Short mmCIF file of N, CA and C in Angstrom, two decimals:
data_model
loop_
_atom_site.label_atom_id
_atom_site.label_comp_id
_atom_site.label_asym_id
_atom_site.label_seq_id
_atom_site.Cartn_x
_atom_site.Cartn_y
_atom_site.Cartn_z
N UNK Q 1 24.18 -64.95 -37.19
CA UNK Q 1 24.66 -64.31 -35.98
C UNK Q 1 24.91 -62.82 -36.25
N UNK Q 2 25.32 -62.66 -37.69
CA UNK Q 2 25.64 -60.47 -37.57
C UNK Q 2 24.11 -60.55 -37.58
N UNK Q 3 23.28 -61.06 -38.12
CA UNK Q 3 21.99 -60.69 -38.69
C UNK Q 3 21.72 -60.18 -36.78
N UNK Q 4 21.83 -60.89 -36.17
CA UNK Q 4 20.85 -60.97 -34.92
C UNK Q 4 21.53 -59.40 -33.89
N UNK Q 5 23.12 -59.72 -34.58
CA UNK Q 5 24.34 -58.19 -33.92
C UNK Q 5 23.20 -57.00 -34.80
N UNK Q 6 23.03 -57.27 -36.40
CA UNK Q 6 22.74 -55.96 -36.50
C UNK Q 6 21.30 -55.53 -35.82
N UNK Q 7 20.63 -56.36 -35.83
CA UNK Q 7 19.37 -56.02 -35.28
C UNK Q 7 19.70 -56.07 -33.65
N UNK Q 8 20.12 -56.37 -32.76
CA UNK Q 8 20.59 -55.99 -31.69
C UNK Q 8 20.94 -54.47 -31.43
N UNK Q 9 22.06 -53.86 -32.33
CA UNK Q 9 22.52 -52.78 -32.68
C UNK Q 9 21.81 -51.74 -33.13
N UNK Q 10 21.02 -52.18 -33.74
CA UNK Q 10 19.29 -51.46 -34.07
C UNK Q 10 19.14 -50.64 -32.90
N UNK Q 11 18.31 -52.13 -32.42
CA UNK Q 11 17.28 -51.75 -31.27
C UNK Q 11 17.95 -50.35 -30.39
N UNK Q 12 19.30 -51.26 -29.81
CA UNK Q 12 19.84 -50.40 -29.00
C UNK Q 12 20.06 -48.81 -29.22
N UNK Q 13 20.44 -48.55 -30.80
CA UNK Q 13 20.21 -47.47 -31.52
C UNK Q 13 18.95 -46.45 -31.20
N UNK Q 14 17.97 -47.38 -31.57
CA UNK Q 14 17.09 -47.12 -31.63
C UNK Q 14 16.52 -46.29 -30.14
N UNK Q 15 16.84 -47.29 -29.15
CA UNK Q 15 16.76 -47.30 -27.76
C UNK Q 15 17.51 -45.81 -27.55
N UNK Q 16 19.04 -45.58 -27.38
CA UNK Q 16 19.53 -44.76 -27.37
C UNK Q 16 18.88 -43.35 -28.27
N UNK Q 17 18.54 -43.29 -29.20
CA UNK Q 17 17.83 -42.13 -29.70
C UNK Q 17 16.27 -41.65 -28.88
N UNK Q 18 16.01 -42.31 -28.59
CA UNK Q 18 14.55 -41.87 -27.56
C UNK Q 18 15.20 -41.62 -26.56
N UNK Q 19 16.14 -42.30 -25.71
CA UNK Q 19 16.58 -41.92 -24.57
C UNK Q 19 17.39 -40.16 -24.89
N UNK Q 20 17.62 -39.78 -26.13
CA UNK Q 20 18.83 -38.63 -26.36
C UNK Q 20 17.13 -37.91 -26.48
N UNK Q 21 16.35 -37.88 -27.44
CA UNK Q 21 15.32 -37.27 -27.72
C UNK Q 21 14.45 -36.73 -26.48
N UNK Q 22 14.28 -37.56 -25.06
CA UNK Q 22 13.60 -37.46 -24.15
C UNK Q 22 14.77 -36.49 -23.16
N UNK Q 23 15.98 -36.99 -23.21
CA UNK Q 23 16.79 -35.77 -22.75
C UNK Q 23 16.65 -34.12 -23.19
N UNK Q 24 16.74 -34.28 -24.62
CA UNK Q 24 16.49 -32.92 -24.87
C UNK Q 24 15.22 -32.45 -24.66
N UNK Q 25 14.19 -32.95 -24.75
CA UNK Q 25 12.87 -32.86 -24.18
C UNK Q 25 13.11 -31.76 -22.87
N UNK Q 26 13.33 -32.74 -21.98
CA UNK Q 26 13.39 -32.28 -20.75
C UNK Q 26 14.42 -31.01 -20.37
N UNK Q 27 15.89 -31.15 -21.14
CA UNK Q 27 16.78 -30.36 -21.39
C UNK Q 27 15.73 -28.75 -21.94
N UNK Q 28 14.83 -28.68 -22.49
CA UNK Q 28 14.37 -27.99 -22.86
C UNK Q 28 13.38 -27.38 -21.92
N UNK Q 29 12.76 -28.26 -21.31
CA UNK Q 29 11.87 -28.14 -20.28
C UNK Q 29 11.99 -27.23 -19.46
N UNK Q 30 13.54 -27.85 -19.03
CA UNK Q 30 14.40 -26.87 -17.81
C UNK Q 30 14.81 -25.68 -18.19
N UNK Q 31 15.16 -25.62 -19.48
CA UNK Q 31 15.61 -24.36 -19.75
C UNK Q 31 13.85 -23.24 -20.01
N UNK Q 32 13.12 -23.88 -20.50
CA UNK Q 32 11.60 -23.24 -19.82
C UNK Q 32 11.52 -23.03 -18.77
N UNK Q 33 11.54 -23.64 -17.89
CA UNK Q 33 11.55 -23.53 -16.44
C UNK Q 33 12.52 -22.16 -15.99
N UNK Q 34 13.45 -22.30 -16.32
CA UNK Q 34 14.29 -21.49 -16.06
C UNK Q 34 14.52 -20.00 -16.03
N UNK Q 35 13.86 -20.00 -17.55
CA UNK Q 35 13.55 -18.61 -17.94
C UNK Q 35 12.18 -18.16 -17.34
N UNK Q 36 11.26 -19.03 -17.05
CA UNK Q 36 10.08 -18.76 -16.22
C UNK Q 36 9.92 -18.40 -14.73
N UNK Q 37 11.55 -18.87 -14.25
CA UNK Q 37 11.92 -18.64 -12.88
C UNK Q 37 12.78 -17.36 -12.73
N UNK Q 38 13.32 -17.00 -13.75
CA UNK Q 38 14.22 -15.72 -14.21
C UNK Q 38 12.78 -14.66 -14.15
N UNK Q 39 11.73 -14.69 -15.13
CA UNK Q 39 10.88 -13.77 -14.94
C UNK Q 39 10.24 -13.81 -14.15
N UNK Q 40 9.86 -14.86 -12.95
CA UNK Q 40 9.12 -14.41 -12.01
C UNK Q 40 10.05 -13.44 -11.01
N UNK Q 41 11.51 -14.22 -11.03
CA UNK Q 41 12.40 -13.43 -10.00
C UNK Q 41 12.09 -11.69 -10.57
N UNK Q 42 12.26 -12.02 -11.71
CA UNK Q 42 12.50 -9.75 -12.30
C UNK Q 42 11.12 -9.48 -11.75
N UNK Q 43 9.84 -9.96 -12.24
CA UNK Q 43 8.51 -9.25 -11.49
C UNK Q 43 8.53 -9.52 -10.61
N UNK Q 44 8.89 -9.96 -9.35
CA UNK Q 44 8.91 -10.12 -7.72
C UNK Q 44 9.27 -9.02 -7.36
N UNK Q 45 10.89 -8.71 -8.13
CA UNK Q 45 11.74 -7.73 -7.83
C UNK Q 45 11.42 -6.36 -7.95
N UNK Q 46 10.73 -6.08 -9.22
CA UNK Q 46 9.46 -4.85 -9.37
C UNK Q 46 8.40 -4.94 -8.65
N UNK Q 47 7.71 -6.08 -8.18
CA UNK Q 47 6.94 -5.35 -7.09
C UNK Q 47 7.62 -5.19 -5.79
N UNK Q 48 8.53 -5.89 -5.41
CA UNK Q 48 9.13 -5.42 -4.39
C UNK Q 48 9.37 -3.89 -4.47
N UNK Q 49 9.78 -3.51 -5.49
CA UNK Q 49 10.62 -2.03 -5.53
C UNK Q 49 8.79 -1.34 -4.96
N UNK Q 50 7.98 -1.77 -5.82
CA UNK Q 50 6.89 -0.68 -6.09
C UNK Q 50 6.60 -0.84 -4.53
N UNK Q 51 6.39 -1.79 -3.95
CA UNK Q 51 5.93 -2.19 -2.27
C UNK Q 51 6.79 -1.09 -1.78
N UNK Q 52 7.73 -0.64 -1.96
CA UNK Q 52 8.97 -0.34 -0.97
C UNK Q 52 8.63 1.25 -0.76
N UNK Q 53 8.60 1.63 -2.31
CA UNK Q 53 7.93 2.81 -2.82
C UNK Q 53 6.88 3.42 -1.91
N UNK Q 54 5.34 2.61 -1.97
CA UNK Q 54 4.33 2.46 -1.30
C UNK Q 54 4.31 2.74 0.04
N UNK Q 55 5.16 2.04 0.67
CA UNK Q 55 5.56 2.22 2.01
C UNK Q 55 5.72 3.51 2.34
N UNK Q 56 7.34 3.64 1.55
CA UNK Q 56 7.74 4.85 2.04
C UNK Q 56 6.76 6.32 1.28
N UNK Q 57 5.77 6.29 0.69
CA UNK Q 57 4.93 7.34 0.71
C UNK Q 57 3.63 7.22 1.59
N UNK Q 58 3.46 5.94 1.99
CA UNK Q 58 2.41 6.01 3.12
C UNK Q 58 2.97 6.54 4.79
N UNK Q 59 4.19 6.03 4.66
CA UNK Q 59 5.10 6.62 5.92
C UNK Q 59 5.28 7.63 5.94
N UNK Q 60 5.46 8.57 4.72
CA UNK Q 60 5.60 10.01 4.71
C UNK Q 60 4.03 10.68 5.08
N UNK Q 61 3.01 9.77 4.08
CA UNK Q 61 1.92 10.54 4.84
C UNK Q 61 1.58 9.87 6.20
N UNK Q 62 1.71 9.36 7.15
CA UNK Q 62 1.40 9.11 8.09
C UNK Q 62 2.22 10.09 9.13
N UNK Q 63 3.18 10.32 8.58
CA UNK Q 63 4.29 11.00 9.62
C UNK Q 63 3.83 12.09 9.53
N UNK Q 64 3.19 13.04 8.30
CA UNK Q 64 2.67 13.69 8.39
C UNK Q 64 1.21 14.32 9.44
N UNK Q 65 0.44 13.14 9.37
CA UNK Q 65 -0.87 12.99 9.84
C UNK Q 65 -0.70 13.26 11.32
N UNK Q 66 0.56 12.88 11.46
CA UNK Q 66 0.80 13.12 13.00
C UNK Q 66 1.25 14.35 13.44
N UNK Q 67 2.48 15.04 12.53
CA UNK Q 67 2.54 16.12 12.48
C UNK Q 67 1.36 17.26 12.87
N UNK Q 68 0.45 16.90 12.13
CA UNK Q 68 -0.77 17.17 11.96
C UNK Q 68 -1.69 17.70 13.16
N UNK Q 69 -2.01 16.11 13.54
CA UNK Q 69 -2.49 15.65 14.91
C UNK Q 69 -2.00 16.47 15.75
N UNK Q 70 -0.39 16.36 16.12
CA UNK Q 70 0.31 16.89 17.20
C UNK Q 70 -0.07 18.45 16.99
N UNK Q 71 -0.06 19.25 16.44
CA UNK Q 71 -0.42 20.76 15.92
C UNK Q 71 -1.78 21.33 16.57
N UNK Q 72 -2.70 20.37 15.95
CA UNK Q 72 -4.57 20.41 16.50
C UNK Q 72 -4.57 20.16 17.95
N UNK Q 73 -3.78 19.23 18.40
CA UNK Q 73 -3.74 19.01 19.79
C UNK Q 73 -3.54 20.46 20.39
N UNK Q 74 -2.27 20.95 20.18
CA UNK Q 74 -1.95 22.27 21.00
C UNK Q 74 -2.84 22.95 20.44
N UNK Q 75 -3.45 23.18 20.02
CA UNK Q 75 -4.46 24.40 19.07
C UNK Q 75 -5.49 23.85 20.18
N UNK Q 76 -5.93 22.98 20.48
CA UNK Q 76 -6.88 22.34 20.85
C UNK Q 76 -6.71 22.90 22.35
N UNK Q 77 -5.31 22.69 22.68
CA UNK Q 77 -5.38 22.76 24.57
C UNK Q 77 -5.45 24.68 24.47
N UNK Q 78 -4.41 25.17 23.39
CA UNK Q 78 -4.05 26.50 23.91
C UNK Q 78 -5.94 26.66 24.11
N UNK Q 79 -6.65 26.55 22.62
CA UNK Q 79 -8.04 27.42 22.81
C UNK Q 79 -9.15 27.12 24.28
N UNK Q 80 -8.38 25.35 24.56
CA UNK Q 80 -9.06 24.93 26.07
C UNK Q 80 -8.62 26.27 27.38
N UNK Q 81 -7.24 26.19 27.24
CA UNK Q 81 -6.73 27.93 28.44
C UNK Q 81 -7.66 28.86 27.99
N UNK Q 82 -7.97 29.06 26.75
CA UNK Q 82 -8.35 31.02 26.38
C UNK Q 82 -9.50 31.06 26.84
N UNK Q 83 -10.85 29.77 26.59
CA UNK Q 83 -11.87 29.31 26.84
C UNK Q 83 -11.84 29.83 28.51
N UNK Q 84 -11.00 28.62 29.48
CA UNK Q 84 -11.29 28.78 30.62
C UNK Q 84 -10.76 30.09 31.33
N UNK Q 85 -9.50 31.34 30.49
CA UNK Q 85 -9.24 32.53 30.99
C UNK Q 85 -10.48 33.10 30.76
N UNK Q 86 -11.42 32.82 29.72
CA UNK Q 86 -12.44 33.78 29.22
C UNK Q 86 -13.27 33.84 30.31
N UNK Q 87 -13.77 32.20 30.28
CA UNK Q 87 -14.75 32.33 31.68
C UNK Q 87 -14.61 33.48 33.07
N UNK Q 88 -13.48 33.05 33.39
CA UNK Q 88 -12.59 33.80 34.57
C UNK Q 88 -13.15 35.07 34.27
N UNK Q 89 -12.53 35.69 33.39
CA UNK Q 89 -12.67 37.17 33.27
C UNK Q 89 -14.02 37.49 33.51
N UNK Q 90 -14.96 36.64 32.47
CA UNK Q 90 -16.37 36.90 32.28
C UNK Q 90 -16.92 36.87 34.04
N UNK Q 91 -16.95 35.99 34.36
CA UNK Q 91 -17.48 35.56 36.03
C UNK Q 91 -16.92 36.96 36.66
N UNK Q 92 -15.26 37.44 36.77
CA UNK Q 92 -14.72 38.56 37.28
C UNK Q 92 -15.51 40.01 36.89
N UNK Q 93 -15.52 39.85 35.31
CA UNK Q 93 -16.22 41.55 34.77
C UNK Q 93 -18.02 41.09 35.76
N UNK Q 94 -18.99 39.89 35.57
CA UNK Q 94 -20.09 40.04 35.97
C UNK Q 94 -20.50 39.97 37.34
N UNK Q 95 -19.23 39.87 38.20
CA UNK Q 95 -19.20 39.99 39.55
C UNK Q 95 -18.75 41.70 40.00
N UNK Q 96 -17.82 42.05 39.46
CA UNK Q 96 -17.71 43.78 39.52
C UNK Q 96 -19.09 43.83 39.07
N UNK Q 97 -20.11 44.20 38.03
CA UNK Q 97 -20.93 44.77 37.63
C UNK Q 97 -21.92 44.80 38.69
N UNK Q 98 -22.33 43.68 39.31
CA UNK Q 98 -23.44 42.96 40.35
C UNK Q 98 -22.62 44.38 41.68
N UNK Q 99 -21.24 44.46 41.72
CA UNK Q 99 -21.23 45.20 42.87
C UNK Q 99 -20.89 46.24 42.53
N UNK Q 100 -21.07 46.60 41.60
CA UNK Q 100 -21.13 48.43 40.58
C UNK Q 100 -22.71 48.30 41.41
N UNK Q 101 -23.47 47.46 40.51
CA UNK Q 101 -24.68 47.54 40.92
C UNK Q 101 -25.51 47.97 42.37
N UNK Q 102 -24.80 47.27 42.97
CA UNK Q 102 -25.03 47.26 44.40
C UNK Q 102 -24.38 48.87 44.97
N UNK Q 103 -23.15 48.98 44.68
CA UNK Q 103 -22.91 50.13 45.52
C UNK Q 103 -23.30 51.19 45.08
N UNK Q 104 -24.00 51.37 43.53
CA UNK Q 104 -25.13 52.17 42.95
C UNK Q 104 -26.51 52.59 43.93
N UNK Q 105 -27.01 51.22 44.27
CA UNK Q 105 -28.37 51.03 45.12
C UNK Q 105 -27.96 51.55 46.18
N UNK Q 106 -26.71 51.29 46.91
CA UNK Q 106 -26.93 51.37 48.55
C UNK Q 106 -26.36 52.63 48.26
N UNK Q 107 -26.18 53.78 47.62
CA UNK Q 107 -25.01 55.09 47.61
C UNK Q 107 -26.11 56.02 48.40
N UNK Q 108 -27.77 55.62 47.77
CA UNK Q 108 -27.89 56.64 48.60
C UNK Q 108 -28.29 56.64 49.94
N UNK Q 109 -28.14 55.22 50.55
CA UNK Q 109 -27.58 55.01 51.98
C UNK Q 109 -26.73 55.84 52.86
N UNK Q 110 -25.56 55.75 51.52
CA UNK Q 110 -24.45 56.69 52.33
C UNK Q 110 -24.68 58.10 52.57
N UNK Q 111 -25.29 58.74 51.81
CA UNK Q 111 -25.38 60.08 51.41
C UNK Q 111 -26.14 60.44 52.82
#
């Protein structure tokens, strides 16, 4: 009967040490895990920063671009006025000339 206790006591031994062995196993696992979840969090967190970065220098140049834009626009309308004052004038100076012209021809009408 001890014979059958010690070998009972064995097994269970025995039993119990794989069960402690497969704990730390896994105990280990997790703590892999863990630290693998620690460094993905820190590189997430650096690209987040670098994303953030990114942003805010594409926002600066975009805000720019508009800046930009908005500038060419008025450049754009003022030279559209100078354009259509030019015409004006031009049509005005080649309409005096036509009647320079004319009251040239008919002067010696008057005379």
């Amino acid at each position: 009967m001890t014979q059958e206790l010690l070998k009972t006591a064995s097994l269970k031994l025995k039993d119990e040490e794989a069960k402690l062995k497969t704990y730390e196993e896994r105990l280990k696992t997790s703590r892999m895990n863990h630290e693998n979840l620690k460094l993905k969090s820190h590189e997430t967190k650096l690209r987040l920063n670098t994303s953030k970065k990114e942003f805010k220098k594409v926002a600066k140049q975009y805000q720019i671009t508009l800046e930009l834009l908005n500038r060419y626009q008025t450049l754009g309308k003022t030279l559209s006025d100078f354009e259509d004052l030019l015409h004006t004038k031009t049509t005005e100076a080649n309409n005096l000339k036509q009647l320079s012209t004319e009251v040239i021809n008919n002067k010696h009408i008057l005379q």
